[in-house]
Short mmCIF file of C-alpha atoms in Angstrom, two decimals:
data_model
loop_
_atom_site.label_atom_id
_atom_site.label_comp_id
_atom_site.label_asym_id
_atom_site.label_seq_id
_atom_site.Cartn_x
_atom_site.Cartn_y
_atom_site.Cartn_z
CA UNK A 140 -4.39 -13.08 -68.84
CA UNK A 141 -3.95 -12.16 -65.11
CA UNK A 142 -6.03 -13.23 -62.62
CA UNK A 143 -6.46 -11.25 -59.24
CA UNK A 144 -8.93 -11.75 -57.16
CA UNK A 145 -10.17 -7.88 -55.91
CA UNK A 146 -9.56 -6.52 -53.37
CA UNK A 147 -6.54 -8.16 -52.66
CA UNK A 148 -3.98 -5.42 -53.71
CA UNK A 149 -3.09 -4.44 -49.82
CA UNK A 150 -2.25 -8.09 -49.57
CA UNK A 151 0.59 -7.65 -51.88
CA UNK A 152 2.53 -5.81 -49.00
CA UNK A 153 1.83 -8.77 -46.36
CA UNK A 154 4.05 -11.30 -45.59
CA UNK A 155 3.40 -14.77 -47.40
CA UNK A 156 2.64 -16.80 -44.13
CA UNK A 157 -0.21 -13.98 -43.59
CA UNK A 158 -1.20 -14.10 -47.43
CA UNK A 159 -1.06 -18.18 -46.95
CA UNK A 160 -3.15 -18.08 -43.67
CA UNK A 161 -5.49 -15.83 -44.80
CA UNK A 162 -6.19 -16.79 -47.99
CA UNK A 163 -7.25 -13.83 -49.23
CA UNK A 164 -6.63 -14.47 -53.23
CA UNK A 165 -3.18 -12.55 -53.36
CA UNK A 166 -1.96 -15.71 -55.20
CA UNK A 167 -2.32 -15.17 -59.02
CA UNK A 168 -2.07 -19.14 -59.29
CA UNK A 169 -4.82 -19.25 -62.14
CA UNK A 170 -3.58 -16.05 -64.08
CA UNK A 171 -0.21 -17.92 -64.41
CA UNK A 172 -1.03 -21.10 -65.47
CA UNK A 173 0.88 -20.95 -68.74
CA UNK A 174 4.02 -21.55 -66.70
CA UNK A 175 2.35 -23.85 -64.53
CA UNK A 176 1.48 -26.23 -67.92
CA UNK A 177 5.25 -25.53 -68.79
CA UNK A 178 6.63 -26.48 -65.64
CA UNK A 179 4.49 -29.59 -65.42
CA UNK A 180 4.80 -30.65 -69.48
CA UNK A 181 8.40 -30.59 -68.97
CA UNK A 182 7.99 -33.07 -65.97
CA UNK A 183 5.92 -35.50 -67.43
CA UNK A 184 8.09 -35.72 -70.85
CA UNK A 185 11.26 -35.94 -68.38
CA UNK A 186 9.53 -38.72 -67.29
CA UNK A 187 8.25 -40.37 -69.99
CA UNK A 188 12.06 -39.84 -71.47
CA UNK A 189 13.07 -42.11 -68.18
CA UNK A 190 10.00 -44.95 -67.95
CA UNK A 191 10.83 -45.00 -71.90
CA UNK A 192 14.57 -45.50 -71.94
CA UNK A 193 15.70 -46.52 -68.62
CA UNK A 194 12.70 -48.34 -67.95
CA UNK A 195 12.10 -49.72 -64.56
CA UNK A 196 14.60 -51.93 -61.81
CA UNK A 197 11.60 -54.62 -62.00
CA UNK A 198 11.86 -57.08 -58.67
CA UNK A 199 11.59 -61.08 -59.16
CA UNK A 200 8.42 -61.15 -58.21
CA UNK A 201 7.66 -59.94 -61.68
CA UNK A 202 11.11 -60.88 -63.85
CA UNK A 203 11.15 -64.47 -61.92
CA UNK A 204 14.64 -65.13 -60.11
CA UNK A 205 16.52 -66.04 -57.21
CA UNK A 206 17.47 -63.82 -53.96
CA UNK A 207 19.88 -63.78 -51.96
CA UNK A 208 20.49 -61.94 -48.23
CA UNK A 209 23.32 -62.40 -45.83
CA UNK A 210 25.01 -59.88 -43.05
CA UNK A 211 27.10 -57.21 -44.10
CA UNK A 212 29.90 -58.36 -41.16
CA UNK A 213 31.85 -61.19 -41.87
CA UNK A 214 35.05 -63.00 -39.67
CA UNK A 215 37.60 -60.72 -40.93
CA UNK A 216 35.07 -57.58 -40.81
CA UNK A 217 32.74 -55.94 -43.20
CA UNK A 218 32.10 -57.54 -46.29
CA UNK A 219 32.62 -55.69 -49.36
CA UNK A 220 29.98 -56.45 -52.71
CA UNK A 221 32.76 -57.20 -55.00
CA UNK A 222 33.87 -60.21 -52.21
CA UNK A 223 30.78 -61.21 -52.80
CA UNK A 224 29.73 -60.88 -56.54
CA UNK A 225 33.59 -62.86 -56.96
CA UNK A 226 32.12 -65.87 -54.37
CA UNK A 227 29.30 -66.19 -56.26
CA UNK A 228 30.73 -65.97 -59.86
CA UNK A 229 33.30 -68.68 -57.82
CA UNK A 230 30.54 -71.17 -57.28
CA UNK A 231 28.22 -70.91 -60.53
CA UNK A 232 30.85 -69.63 -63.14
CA UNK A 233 28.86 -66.21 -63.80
CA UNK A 234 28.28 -63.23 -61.81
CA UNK A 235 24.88 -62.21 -60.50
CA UNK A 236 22.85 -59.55 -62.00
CA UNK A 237 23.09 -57.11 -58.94
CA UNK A 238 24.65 -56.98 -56.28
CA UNK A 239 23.79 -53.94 -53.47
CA UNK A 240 24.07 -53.22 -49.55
CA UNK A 241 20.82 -52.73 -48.02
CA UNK A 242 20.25 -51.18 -44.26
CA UNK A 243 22.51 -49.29 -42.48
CA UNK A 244 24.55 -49.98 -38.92
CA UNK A 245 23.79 -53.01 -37.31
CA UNK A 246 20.81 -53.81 -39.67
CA UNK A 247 23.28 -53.59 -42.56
CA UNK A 248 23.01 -56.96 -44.94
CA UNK A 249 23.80 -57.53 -49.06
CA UNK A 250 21.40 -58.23 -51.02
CA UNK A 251 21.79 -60.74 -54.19
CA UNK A 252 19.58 -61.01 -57.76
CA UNK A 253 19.77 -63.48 -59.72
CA UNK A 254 18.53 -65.23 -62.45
CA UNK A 255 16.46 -68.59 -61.34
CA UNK A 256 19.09 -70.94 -59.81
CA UNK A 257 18.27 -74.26 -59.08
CA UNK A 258 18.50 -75.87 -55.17
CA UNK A 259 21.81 -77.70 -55.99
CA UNK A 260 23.06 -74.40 -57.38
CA UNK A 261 22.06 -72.09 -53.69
CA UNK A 262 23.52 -74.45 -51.86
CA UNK A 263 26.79 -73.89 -54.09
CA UNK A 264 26.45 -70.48 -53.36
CA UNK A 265 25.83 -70.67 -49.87
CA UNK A 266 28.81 -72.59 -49.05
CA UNK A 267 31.24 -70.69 -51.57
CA UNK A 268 30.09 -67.62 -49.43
CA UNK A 269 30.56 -69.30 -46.01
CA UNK A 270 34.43 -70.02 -46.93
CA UNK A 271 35.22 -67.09 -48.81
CA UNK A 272 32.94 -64.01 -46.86
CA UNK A 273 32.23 -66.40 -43.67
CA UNK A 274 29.11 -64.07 -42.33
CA UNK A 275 28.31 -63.35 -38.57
CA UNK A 276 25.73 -64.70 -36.93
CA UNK A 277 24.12 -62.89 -33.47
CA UNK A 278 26.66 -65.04 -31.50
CA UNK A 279 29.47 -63.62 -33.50
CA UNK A 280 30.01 -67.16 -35.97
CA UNK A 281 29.96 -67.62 -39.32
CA UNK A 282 27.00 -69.82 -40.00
CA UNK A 283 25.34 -70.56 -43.33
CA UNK A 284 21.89 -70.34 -41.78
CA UNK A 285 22.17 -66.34 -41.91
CA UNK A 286 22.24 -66.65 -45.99
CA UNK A 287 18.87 -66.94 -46.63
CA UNK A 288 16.78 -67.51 -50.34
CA UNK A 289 13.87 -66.55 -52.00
CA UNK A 290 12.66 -67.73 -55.61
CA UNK A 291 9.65 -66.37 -57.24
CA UNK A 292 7.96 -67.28 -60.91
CA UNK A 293 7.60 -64.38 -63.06
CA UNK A 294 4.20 -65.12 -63.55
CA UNK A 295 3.31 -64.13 -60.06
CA UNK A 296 4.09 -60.61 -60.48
CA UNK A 297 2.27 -60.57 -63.68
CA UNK A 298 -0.70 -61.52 -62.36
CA UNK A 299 -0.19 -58.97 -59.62
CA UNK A 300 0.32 -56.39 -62.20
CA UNK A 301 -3.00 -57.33 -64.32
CA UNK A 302 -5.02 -57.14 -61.16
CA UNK A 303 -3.55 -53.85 -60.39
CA UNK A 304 -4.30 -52.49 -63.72
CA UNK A 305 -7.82 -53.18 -63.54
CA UNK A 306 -8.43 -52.10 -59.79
CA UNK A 307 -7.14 -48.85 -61.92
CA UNK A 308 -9.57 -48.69 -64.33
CA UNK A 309 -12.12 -49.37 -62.20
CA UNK A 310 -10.87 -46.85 -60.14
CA UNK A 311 -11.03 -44.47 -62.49
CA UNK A 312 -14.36 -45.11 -63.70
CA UNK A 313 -16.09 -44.73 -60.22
CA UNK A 314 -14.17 -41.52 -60.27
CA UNK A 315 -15.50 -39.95 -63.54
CA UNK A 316 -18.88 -40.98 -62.62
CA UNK A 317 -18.61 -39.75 -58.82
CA UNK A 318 -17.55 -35.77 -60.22
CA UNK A 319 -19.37 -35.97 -63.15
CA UNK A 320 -22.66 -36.00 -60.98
CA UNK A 321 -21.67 -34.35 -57.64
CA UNK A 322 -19.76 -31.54 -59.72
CA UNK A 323 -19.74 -31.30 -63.43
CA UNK A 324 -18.43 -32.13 -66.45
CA UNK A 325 -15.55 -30.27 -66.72
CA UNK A 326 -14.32 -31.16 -63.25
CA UNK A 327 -14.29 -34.50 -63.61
CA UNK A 328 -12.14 -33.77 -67.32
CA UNK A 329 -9.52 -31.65 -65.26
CA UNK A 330 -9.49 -34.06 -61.98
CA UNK A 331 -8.74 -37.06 -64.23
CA UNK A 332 -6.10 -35.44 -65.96
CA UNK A 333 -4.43 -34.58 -62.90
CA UNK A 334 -4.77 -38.18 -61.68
CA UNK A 335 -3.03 -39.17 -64.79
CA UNK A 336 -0.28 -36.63 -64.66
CA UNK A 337 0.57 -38.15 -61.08
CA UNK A 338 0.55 -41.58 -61.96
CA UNK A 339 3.20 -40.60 -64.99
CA UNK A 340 5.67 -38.37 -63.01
CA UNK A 341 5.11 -41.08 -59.99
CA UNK A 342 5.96 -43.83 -62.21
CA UNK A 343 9.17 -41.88 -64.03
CA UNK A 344 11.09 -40.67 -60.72
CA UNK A 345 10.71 -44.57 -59.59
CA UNK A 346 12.46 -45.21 -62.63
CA UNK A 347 15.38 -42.34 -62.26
CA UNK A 348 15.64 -43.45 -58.82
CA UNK A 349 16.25 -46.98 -60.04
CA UNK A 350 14.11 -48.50 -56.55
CA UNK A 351 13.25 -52.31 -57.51
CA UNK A 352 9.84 -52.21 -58.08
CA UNK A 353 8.12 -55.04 -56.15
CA UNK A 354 4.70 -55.66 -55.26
CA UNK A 355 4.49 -52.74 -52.81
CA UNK A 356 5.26 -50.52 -55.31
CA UNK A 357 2.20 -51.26 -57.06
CA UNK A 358 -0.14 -50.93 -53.98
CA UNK A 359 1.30 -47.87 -52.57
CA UNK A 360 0.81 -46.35 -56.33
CA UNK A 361 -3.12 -47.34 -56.24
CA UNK A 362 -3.00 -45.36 -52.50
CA UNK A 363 -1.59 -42.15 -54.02
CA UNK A 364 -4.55 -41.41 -56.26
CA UNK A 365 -7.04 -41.82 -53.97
CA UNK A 366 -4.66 -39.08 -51.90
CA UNK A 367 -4.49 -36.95 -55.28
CA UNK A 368 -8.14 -37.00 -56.01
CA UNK A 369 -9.11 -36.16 -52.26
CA UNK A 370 -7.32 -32.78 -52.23
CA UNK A 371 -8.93 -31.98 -55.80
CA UNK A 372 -12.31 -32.78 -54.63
CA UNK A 373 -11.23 -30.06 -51.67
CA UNK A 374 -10.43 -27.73 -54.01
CA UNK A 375 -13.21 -28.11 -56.62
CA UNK A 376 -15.68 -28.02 -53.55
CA UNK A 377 -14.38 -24.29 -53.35
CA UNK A 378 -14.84 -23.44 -56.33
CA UNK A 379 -18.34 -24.37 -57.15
CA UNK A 380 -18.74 -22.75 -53.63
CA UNK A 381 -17.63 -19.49 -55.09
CA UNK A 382 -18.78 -19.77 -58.51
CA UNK A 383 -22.45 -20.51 -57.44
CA UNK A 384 -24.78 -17.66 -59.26
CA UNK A 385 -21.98 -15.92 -60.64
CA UNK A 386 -23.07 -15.43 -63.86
CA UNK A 387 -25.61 -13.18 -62.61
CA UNK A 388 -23.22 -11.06 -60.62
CA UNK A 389 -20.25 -8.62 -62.08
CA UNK A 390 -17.53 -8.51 -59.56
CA UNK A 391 -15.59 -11.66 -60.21
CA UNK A 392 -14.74 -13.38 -63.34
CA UNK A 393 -14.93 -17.68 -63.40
CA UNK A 394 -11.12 -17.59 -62.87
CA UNK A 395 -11.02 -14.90 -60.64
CA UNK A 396 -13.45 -16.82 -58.08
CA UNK A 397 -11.35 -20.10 -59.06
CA UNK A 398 -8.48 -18.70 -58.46
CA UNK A 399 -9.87 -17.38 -54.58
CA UNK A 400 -10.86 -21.33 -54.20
CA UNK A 401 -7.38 -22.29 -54.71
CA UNK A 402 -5.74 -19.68 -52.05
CA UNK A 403 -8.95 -20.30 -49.87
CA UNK A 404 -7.77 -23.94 -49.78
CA UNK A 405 -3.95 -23.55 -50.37
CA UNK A 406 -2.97 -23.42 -46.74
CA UNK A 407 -5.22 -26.28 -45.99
CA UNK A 408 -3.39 -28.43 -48.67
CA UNK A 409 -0.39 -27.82 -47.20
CA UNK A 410 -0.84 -28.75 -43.60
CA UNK A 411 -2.97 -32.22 -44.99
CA UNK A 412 0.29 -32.84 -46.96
CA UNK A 413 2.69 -32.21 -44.51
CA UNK A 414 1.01 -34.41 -41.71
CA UNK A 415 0.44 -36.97 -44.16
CA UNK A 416 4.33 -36.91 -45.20
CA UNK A 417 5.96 -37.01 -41.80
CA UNK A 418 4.62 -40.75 -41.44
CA UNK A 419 6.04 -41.64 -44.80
CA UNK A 420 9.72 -40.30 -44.48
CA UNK A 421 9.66 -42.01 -41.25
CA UNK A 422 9.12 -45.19 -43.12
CA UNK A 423 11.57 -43.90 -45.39
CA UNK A 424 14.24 -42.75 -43.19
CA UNK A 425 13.99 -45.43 -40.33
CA UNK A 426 12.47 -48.70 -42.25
CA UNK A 427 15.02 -48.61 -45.36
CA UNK A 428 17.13 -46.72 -44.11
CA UNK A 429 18.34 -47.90 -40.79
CA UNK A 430 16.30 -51.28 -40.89
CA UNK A 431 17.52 -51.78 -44.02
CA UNK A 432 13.83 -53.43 -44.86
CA UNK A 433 13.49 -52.75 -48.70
CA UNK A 434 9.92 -53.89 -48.76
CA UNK A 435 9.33 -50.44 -46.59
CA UNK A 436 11.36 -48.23 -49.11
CA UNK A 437 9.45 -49.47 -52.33
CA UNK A 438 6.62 -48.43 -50.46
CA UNK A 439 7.83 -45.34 -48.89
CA UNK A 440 9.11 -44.00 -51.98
CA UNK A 441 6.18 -43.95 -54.34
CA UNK A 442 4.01 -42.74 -51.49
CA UNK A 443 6.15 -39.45 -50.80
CA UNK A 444 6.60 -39.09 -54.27
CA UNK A 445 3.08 -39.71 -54.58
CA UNK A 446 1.14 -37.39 -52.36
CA UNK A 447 3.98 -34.40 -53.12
CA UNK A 448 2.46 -34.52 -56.93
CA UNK A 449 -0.76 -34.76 -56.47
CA UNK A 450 -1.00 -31.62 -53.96
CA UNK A 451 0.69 -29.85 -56.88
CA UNK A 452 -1.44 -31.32 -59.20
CA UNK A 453 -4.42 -30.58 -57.62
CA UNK A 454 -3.36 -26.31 -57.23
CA UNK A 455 -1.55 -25.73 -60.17
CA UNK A 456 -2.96 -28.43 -62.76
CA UNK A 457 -6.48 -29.25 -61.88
CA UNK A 458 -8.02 -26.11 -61.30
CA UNK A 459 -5.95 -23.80 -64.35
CA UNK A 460 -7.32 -26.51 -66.83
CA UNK A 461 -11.10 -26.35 -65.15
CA UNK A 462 -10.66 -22.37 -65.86
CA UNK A 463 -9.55 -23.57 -69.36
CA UNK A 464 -12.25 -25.37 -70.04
CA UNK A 465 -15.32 -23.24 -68.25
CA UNK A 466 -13.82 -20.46 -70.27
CA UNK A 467 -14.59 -22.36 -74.00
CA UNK A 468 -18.43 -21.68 -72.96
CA UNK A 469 -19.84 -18.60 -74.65
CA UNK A 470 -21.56 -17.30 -71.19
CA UNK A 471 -18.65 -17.61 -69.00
CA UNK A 472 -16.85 -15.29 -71.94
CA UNK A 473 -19.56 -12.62 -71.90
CA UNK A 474 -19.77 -13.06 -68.16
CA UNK A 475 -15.59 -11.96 -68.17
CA UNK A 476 -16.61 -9.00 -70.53
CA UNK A 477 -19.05 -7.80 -68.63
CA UNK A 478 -16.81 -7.45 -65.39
CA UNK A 479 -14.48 -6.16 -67.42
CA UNK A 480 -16.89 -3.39 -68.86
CA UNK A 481 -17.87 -2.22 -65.38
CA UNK A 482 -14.67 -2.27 -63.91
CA UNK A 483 -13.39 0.02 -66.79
CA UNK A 484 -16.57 2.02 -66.46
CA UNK A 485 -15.68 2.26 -62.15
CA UNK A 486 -11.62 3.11 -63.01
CA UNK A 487 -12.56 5.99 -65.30
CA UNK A 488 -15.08 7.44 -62.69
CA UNK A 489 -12.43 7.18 -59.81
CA UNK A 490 -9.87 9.03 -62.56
CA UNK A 491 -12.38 12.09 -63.24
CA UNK A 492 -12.80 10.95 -66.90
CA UNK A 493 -16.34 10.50 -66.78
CA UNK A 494 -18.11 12.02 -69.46
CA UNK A 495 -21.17 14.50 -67.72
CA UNK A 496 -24.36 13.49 -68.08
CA UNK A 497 -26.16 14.20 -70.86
CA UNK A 498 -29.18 16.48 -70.41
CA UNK A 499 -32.81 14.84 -70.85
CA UNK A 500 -33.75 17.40 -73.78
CA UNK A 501 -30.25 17.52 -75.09
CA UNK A 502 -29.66 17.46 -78.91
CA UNK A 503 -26.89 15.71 -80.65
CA UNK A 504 -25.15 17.85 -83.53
CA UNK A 505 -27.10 17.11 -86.61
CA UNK A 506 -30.08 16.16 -85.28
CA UNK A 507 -33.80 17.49 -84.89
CA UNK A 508 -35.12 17.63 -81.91
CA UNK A 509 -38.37 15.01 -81.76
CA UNK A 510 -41.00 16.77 -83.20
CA UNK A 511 -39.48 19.38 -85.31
CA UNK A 512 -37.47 20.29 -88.27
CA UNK A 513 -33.45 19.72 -89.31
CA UNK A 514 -31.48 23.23 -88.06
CA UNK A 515 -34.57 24.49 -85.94
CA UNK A 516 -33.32 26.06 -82.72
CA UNK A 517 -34.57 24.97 -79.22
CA UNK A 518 -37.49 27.30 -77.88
CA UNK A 519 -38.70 28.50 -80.91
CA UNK A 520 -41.66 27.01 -82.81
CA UNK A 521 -40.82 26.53 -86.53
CA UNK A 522 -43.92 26.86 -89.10
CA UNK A 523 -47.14 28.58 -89.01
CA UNK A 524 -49.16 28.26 -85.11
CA UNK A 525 -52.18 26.00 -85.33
CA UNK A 526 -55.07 27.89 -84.62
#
């Protein structure tokens, strides 16, 4: 079914910036929410296809493991990763489980995972590394003190998991109950679906991306939904703006004045995501990038990834299913025909097809007239006069 808000069919001729700024309703976003459940099914199995086979790059701080970081310029120049992966499979007999360059310029460095390696077994590595790679301090000398170690139990980033997953639910609890009573049912239904539909395709381009997933990972994923459910709230606030009394009215169906939320609200969505993006590719672009500070990027990355789905979420997800669902009520359905009715009832009048109206004494073919006999004529009294 198509969904255009009317009045709107001069806007078809505008540009989009005006349509966008205006807000008019020229967006059929609602009426074409088959493809938007298409578009946005495919995603999430796409992603569940990745979490489910390529799983995630989990971080020691929730596999358990050693790491290792030294400058990317060594005496004889930069320092290739298979110079290093052979110094280290020199000093323990194996290689290490990855081995990557980090940064970029001066800020450059390589970064080394391992499995758990005991003291006696770093300093191995350290010193194999100092001979064979012989890394650059600031004075320009290779010095072991710019290697430096980290080793983290497993169990730590289990527990920060566990704690995350309940902060979730607990999350999503005070969510359900917060729309359930400031909007309705249904809204909360749609919002939390939307939630969930960001947290999957979140969660599935970390995993394509193959970031290590570290602590920050998990905290900038809790930030995102409260992002998410913000600019559905905006949105929903619309539309019970615009749906208030409706059912007693004929000129706009529920997704008709849903859909009018969503444009009324689109531009605004848009500018809050923007301004709210800039910040993170910074962190992106500068921290990881040319800091070469992976904490930043694990939390850069989820966050764009983040906010970007739930803005879509919020337009093309949340409200179509609302619609959906406001649409299985009986009212809402005879509230549609109705508008419909009228509307066909105001095209055929502006056509000329009107039928005339029928006069007060007028008498279909077949009938009596009230009062009198089958076949009697108009005017003239049938029977005997009453004296």
């Amino acid at each position: 079914m198509k969904v255009t808000t009317p009045g709107t069919e001069g806007a078809r001729r505008e540009s989009v910036f005006h349509r966008l700024y205006t807000g008019t309703g020229a967006f059929d976003i609602v009426g074409k929410r088959a493809w938007w459940y298409i578009s946005l099914g495919l995603l999430v199995l796409v992603c569940l296809g990745a979490i489910g086979f390529k799983g995630f790059n989990l971080g020691i701080d929730f596999e358990g493991g050693t790491k290792l970081q030294l400058p990317a310029v060594g005496a004889q120049g930069p320092i290739q990763t298979d110079q290093v992966q052979d110094a280290f499979q020199a000093a323990l007999g194996h290689r290490a489980e990855t081995v990557q360059i980090v940064g970029a310029g001066a800020n450059q460095s390589i970064q080394i995972r391992s499995s758990s390696l005991t003291p006696a077994q770093v300093a191995a590595v350290k010193q194999t590394l100092l001979t064979q790679v012989q890394p650059l301090d600031v004075q320009g000398r290779p010095s072991e003190q710019v290697i430096s170690d980290s080793a983290v139990s497993g169990t730590w980033g289990g527990e920060i998991t566990q704690q995350a997953l309940i902060a979730l639910g607990v999350f999503l609890v005070l969510v359900t109950i917060f729309l359930a009573f400031y909007f309705e049912k249904w809204m909360a239904v749609a919002a939390l679906v939307a939630l969930l539909h960001d947290v999957v395709v979140t969660a599935g381009i970390y995993s394509l991306v193959g970031f290590e997933v570290t602590p920050s990972t998990v905290i900038g994923l809790l930030t995102i939904l409260g992002f998410s459910l913000y600019d559905t709230v905006v949105v929903f606030d619309k539309v019970k703006e615009n749906t208030r009394g409706l059912l007693g009215l004929t000129r706009r169906t529920y997704g008709e004045a849903a859909n009018l939320a969503v444009n009324q609200t689109l531009m605004r969505s848009i500018n809050t995501s923007v301004i709210a993006l800039l910040p993170v590719i910074g962190l992106l672009v500068v921290g990881a990038g040319l800091l070469g500070v992976g904490v930043l990027q694990d939390l850069a990355l989820v966050q764009m990834v983040g906010m970007i789905t739930g803005v879509v979420s919020s337009i093309f997800l949340a409200t179509p299913l609302l619609v959906d669902f406001k649409m299985r009520d009986p009212k809402y359905r005879e509230h549609a025909a109705k508008v419909r009715q009228r509307r066909e009832r105001a095209a055929a009048k502006a056509a000329g097809e009107d039928a005339p109206a029928e006069p007060r004494h007028a008498v279909a073919a077949g009938t009596a007239p009230r009062g009198g006999r089958p076949g009697a004529k108009a005017g003239r009294p049938s029977g005997k006069r009453r004296r």
